[in-house]
mmCIF file of C-alpha atoms in Angstrom:
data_model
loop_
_atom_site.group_PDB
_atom_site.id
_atom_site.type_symbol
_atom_site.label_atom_id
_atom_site.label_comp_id
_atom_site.label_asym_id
_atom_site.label_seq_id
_atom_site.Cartn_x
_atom_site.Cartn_y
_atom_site.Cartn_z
ATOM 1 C CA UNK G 13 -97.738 -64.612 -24.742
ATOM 2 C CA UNK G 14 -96.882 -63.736 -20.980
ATOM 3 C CA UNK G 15 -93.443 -62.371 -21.352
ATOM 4 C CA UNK G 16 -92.702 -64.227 -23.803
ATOM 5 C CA UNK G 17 -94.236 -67.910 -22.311
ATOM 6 C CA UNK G 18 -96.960 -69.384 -24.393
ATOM 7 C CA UNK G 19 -99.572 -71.244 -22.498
ATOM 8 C CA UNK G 20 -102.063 -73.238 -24.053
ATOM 9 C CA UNK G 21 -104.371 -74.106 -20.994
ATOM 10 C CA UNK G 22 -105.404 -69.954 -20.035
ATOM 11 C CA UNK G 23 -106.604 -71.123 -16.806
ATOM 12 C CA UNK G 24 -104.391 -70.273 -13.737
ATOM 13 C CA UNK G 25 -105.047 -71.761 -10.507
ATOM 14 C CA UNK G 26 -104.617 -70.639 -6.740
ATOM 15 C CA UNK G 27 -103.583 -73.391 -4.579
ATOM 16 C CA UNK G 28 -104.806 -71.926 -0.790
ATOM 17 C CA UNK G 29 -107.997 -72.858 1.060
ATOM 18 C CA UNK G 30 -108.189 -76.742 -0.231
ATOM 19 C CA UNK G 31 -109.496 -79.106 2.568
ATOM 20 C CA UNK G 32 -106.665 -81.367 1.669
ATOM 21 C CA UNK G 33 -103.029 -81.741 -0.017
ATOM 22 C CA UNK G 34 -103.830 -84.438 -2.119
ATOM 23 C CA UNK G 35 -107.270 -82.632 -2.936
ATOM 24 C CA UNK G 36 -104.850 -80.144 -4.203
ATOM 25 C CA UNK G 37 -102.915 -82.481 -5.710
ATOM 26 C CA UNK G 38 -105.859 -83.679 -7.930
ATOM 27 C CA UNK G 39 -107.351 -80.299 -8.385
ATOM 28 C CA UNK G 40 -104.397 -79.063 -10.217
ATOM 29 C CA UNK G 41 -104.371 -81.809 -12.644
ATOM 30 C CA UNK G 42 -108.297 -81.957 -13.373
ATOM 31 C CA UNK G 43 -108.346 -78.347 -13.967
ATOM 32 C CA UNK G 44 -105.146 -78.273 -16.480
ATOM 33 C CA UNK G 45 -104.094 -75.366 -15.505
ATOM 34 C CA UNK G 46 -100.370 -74.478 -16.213
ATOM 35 C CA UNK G 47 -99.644 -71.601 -14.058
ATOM 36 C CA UNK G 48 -100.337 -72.319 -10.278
ATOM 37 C CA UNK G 49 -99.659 -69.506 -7.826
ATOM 38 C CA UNK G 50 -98.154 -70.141 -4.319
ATOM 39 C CA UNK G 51 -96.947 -67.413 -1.582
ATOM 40 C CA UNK G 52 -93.748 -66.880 1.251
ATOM 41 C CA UNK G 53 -95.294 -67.734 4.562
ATOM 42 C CA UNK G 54 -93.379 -68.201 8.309
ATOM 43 C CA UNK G 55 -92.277 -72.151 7.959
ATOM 44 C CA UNK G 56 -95.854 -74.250 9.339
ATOM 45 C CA UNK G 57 -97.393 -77.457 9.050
ATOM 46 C CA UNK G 58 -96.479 -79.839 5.603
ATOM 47 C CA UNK G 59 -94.307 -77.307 4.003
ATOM 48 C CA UNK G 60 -92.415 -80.118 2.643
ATOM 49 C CA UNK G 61 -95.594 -82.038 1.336
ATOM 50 C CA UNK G 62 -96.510 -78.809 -0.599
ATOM 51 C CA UNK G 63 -93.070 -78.255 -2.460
ATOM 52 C CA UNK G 64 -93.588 -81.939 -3.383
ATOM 53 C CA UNK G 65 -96.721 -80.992 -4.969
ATOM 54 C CA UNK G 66 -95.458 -77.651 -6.773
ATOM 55 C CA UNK G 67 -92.682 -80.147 -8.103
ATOM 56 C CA UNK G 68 -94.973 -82.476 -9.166
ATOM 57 C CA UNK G 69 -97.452 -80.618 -10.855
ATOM 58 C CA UNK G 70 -95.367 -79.290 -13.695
ATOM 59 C CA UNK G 71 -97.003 -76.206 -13.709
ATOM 60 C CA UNK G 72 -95.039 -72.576 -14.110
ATOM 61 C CA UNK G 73 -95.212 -71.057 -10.699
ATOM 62 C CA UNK G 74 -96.460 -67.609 -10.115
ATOM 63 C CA UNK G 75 -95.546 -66.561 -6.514
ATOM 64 C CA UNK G 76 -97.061 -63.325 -4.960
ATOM 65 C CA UNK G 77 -97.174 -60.624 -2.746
ATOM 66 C CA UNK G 78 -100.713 -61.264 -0.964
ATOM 67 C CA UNK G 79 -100.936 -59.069 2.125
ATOM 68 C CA UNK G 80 -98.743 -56.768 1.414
ATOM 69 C CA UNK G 81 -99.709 -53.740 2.310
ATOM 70 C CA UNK G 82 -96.217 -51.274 1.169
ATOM 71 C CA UNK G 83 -94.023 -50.884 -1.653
ATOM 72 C CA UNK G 84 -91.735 -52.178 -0.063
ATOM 73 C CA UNK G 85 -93.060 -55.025 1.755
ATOM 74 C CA UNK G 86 -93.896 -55.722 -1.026
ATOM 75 C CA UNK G 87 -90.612 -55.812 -3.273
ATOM 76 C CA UNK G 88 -88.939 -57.779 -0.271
ATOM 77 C CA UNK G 89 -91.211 -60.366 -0.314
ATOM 78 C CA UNK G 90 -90.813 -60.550 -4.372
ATOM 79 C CA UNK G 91 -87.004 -60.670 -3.986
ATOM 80 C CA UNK G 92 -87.250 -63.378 -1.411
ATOM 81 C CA UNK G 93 -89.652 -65.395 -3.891
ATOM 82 C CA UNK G 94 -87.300 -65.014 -6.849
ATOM 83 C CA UNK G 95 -84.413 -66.719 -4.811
ATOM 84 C CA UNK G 96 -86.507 -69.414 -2.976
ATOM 85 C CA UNK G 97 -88.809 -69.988 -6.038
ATOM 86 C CA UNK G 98 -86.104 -70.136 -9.118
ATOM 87 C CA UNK G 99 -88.442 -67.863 -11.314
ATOM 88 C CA UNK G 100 -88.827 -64.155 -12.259
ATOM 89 C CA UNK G 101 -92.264 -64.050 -12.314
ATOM 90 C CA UNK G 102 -94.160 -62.371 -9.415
ATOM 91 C CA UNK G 103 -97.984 -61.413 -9.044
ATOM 92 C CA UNK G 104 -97.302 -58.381 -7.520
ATOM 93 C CA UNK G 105 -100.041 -57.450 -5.360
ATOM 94 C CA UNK G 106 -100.185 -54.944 -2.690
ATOM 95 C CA UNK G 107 -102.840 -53.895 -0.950
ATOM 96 C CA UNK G 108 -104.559 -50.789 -0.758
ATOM 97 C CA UNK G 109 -107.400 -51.558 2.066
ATOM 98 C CA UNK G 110 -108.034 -54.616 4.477
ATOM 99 C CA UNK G 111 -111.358 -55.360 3.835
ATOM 100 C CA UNK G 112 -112.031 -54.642 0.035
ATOM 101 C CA UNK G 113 -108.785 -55.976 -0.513
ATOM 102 C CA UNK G 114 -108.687 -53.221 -3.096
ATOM 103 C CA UNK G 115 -105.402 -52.560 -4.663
ATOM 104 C CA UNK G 116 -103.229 -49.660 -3.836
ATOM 105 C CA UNK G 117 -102.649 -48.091 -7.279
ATOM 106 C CA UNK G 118 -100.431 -45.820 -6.086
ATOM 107 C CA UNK G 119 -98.319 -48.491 -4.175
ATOM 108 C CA UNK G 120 -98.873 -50.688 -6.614
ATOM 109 C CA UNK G 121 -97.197 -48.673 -10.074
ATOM 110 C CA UNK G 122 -94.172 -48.279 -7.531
ATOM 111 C CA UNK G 123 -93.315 -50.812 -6.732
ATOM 112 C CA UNK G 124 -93.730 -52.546 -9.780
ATOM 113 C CA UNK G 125 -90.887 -49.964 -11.419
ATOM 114 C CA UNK G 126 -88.644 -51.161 -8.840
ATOM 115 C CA UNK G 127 -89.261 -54.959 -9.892
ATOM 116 C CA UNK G 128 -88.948 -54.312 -13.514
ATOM 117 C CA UNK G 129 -85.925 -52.220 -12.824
ATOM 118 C CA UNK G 130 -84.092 -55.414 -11.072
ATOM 119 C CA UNK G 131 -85.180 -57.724 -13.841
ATOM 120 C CA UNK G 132 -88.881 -58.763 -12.286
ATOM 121 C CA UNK G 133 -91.737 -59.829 -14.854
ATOM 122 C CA UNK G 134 -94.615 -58.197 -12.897
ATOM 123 C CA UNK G 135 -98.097 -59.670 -13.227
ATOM 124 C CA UNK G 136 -99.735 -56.534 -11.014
ATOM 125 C CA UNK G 137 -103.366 -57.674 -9.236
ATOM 126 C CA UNK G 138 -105.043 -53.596 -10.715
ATOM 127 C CA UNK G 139 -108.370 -52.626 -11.484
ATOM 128 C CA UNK G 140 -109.600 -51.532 -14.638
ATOM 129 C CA UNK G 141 -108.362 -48.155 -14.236
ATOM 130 C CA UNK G 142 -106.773 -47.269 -17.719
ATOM 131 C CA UNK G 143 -104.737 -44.653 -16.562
ATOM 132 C CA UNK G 144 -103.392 -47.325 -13.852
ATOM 133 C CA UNK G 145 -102.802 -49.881 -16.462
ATOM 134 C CA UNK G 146 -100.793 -47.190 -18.591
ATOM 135 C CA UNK G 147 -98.506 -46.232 -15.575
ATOM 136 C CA UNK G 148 -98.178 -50.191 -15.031
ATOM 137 C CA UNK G 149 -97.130 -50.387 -18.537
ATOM 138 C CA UNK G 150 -94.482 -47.545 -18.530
ATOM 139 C CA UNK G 151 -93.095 -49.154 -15.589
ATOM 140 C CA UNK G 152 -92.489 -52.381 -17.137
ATOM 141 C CA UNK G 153 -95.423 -54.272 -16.927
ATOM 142 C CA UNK G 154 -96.193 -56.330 -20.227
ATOM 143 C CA UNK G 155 -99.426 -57.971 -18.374
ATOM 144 C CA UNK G 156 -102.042 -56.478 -16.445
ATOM 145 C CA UNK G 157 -104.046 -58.544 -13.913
ATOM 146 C CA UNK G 158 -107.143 -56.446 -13.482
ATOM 147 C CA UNK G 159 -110.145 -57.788 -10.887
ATOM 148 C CA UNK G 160 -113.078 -58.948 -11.643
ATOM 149 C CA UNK G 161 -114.750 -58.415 -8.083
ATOM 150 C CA UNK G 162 -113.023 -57.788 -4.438
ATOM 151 C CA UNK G 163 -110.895 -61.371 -3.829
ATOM 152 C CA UNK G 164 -112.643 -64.298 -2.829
ATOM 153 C CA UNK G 165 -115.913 -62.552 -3.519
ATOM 154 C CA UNK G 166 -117.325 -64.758 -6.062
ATOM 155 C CA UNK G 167 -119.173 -61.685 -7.857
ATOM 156 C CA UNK G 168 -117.585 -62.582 -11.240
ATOM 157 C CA UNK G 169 -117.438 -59.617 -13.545
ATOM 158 C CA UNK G 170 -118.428 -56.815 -11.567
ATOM 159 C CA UNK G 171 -117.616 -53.951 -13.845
ATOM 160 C CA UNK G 172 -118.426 -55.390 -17.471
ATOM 161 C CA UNK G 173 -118.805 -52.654 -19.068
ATOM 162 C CA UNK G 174 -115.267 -51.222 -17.768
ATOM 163 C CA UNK G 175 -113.302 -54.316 -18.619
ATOM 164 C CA UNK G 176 -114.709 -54.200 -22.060
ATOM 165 C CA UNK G 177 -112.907 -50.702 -22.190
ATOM 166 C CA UNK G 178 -109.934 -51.723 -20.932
ATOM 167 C CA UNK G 179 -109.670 -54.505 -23.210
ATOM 168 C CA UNK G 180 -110.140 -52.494 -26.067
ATOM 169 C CA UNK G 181 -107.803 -50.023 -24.536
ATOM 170 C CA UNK G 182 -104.704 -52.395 -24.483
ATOM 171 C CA UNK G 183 -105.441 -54.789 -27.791
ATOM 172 C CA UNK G 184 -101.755 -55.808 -27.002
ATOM 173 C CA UNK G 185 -101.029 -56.509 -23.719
ATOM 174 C CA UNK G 186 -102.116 -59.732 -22.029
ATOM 175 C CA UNK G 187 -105.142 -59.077 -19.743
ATOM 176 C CA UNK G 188 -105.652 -61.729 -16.903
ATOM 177 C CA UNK G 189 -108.701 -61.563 -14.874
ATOM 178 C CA UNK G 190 -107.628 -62.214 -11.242
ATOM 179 C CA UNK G 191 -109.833 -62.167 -8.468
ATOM 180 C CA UNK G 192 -113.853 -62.167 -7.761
ATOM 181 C CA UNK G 193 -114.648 -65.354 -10.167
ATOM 182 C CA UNK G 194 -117.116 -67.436 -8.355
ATOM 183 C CA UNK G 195 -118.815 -69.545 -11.167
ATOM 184 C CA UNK G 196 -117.260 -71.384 -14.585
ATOM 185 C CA UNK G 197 -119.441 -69.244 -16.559
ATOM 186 C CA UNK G 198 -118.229 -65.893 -15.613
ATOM 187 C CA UNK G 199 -114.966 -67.254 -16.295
ATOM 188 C CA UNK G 200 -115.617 -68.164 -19.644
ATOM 189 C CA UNK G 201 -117.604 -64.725 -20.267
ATOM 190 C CA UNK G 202 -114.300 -63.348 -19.656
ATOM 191 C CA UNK G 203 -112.762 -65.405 -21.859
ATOM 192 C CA UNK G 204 -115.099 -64.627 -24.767
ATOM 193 C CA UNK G 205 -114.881 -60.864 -24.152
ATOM 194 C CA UNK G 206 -111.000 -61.887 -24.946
ATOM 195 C CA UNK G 207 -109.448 -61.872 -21.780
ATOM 196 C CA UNK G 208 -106.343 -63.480 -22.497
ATOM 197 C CA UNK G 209 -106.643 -65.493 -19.299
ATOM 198 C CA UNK G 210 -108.559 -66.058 -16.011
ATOM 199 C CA UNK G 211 -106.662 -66.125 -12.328
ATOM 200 C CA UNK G 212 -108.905 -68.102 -9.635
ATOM 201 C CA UNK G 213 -108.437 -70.186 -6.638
ATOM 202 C CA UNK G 214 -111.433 -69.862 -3.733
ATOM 203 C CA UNK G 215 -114.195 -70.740 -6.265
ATOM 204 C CA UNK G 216 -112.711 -74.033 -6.989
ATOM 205 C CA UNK G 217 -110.967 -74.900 -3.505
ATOM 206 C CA UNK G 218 -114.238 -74.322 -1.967
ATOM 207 C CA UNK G 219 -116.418 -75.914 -4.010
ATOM 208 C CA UNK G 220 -117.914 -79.050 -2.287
ATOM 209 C CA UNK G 221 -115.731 -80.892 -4.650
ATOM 210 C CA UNK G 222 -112.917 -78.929 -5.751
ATOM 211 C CA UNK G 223 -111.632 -81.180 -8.043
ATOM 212 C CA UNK G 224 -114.581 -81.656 -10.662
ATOM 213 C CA UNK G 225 -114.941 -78.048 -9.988
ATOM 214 C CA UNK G 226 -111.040 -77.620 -11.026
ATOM 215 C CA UNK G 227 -112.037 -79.374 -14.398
ATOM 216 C CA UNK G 228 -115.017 -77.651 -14.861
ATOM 217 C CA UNK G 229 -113.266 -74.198 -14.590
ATOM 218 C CA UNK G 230 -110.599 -75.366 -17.144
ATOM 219 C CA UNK G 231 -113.231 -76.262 -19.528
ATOM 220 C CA UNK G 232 -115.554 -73.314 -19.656
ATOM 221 C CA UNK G 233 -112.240 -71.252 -20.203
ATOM 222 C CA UNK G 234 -111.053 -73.284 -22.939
ATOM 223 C CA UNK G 235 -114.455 -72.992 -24.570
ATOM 224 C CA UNK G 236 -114.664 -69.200 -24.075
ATOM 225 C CA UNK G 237 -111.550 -68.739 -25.289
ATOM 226 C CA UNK G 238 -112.742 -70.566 -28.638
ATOM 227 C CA UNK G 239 -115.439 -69.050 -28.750
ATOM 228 C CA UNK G 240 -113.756 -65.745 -28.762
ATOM 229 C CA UNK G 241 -111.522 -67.029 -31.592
ATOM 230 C CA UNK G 242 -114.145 -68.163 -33.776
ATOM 231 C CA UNK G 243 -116.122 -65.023 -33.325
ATOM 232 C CA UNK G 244 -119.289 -64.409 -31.920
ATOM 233 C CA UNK G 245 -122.250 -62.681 -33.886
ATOM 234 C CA UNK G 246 -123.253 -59.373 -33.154
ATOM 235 C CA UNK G 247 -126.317 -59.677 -30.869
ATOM 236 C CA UNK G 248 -129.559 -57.958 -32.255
ATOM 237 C CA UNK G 249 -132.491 -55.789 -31.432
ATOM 238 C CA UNK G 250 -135.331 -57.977 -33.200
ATOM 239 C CA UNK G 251 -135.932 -61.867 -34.220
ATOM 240 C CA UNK G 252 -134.570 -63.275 -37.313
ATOM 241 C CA UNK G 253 -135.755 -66.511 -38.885
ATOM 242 C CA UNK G 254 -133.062 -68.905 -38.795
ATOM 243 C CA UNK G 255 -134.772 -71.317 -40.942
ATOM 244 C CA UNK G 256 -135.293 -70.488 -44.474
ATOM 245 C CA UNK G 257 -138.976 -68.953 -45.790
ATOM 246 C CA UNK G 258 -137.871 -69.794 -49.514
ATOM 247 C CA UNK G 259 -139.521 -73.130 -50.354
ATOM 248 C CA UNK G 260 -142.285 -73.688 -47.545
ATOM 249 C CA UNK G 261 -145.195 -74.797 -48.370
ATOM 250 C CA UNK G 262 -148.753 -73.931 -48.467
ATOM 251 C CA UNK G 263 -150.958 -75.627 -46.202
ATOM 252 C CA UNK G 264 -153.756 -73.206 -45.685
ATOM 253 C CA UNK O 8 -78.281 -61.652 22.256
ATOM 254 C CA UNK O 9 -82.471 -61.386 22.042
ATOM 255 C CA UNK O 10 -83.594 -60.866 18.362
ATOM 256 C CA UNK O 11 -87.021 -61.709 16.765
ATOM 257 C CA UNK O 12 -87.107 -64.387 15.060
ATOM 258 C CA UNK O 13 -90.460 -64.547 12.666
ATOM 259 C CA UNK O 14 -92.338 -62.449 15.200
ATOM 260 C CA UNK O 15 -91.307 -63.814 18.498
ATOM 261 C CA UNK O 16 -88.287 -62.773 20.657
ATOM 262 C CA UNK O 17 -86.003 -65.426 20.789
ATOM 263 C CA UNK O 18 -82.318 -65.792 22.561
ATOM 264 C CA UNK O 19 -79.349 -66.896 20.209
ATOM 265 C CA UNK O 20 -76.197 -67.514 20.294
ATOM 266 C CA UNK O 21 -75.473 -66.793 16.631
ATOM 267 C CA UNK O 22 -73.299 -63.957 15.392
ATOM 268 C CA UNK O 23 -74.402 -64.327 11.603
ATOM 269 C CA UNK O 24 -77.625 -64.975 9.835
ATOM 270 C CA UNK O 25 -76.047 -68.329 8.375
ATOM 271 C CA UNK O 26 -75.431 -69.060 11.902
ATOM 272 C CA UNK O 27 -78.943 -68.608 13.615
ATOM 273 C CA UNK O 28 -80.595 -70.378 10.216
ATOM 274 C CA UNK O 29 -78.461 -73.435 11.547
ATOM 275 C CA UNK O 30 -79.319 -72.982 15.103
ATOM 276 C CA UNK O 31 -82.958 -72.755 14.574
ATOM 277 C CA UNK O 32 -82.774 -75.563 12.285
ATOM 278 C CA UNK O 33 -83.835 -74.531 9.194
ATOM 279 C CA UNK O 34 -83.316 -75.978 5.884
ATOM 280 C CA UNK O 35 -81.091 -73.435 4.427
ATOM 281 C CA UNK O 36 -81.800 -73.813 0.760
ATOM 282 C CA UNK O 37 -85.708 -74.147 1.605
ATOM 283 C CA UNK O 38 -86.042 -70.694 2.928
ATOM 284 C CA UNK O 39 -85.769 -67.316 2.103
ATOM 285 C CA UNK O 40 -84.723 -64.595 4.856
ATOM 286 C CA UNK O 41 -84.939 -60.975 5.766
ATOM 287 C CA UNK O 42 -83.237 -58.657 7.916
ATOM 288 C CA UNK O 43 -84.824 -55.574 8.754
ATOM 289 C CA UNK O 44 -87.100 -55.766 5.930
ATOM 290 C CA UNK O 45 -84.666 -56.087 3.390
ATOM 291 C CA UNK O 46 -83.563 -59.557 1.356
ATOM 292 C CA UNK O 47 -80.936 -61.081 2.414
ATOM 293 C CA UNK O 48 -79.730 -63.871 -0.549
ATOM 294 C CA UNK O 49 -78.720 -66.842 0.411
ATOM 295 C CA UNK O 50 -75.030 -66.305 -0.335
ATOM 296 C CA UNK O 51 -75.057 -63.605 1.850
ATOM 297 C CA UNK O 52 -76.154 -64.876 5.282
ATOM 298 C CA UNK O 53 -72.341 -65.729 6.762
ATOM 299 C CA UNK O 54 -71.580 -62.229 6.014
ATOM 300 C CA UNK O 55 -74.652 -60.824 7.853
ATOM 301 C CA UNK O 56 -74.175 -60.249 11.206
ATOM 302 C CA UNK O 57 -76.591 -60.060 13.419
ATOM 303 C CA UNK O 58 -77.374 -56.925 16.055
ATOM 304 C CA UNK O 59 -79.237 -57.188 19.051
ATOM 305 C CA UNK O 60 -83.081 -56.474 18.312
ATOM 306 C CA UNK O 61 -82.772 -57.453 14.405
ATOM 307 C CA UNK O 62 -85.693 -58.628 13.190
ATOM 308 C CA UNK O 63 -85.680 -61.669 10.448
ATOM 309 C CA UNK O 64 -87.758 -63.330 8.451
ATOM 310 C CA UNK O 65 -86.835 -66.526 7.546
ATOM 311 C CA UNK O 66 -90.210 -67.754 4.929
ATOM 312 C CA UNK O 67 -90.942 -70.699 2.994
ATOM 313 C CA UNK O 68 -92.777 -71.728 0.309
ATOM 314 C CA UNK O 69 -97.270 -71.731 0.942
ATOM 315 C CA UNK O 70 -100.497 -72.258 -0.819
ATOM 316 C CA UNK O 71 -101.417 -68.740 -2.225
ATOM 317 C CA UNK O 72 -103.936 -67.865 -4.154
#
């Protein structure tokens, strides 16, 4: 549950970087995504083409805060999304250094108590900092968005063994990877080390086709997320015959 | 009165942020607006006025990722 919203597709889908609107338009559907997140930009080119297409796609949207770089840049631009995008919901991300695109944690837990004070439901782009995640928490946050590699990177799970923690660290709070996924596979290895959800957009819009890469994406997350439903088996040290011994016969 | 107007310096006319929004030719209920770096809602751009140097932000709606 993300405050309270259940989604059934756990795939949620950037919609920057695609060659085309209508390549957009088709990615979104192919990948079944639910949540789509959009941004607050100076007025350019086919504005009005893209609200058609957030209309249209009947998806939840999840505005942010890219390139912020303040607290309070940062809660302005939140404030302005609420009003001009009719939800609550804001990826709150601001940004601790221009080229790792690292998050500011500092920045970040701020401004985030401000948001949740006025009403916000923060999504914050973190790391896997559990300390972070805590102070995210006491602020308000009932889902943490941690990384998986620097935005737009494509390194998929950079820090396995730290998400593992952290997901083990917060059994109850929804835990979105967001950022760094490059490949369907890392996204559903996220999924099976139960990651309530995965938060992509350059791998698919630049993908030499986005759209079948859209659908792949949605598929490898709905099969990690069954898979970490139904349970996977322990991995082990040494072989193990998976065929029987009792009844073979002798044929030396 | 010269005020900046989503990063460039601009002349205007307008004595209220619900003012210069119509002068510029925005779509009022299609944008979102700043003054100073603070949020300015919508219902409460006639009773901004605007001061020589202000800066706004009047954004809209983008691909994001």
């Amino acid at each position: 549950m993300f405050y309270g919203t259940e989604l059934s597709s756990r795939l949620m889908l950037g919609t920057a970087q695609y060659p085309s609107p209508s390549v957009l338009r088709a990615a979104i559907a192919a990948s079944g995504a639910q949540v789509i997140t959009v941004s607050l930009r100076r007025e350019g080119q086919a504005g009005g083409e893209f609200r058609e297409i957030m209309a249209q796609s009947g998806c939840r949207i999840l505005p942010n805060t890219a390139g912020c770089h303040s607290a309070r840049e940062a809660v302005t631009t939140a404030q302005m999304a609420r009003e001009l995008f009719g939800t609550d919901w804001i990826k709150l991300e601001v940004i601790g250094h221009a080229d790792s695109l690292q998050p500011d944690p500092f920045a970040l837990v701020e401004a985030a108590r401000i948001l949740s004070a006025e009403g916000f439901k923060v999504f914050p782009y973190t790391t896997e900092d559990l300390i972070v995640g805590e102070r995210l928490i006491e602020a308000g946050c009932r889902v943490l968005m941690p990384w998986g590699a620097p935005i737009g990177s494509g390194q998929g799970l950079r820090h396995r063994a730290a998400l593992a923690a952290m997901r083990a660290h917060f059994p109850d709070i929804p835990l979105v990877i967001d950022a760094g996924i490059g490949a369907p596979s890392q996204a559903m290895a996220a999924m099976e080390m139960g990651f309530d959800a995965v938060l992509l957009n350059t791998a698919v819009a630049r993908a030499l086709d986005p759209v079948a890469m859209a659908r792949a994406f949605g598929q490898a997350v709905s099969a990690g997320q069954l898979a970490h439903i139904a349970g996977l088996m322990p991995p082990r040290d040494m072989a193990q015959a998976s065929t029987p011994i009792f009844g073979m016969a002798e044929l030396v | 009165m010269q005020i900046e107007l989503n990063g460039a310096q601009i002349e205007t006319r307008a004595t209220t942020l619900a003012e210069l929004i119509a002068e510029q030719e925005f779509e009022a209920t299609s944008v979102a607006t700043a003054r100073n770096g603070a949020f300015v809602p919508q219902a409460a751009r006639a009773q901004t006025d605007l001061v020589a140097s202000d800066k706004i932000e009047v954004l809209s709606p983008m691909q994001g990722g």
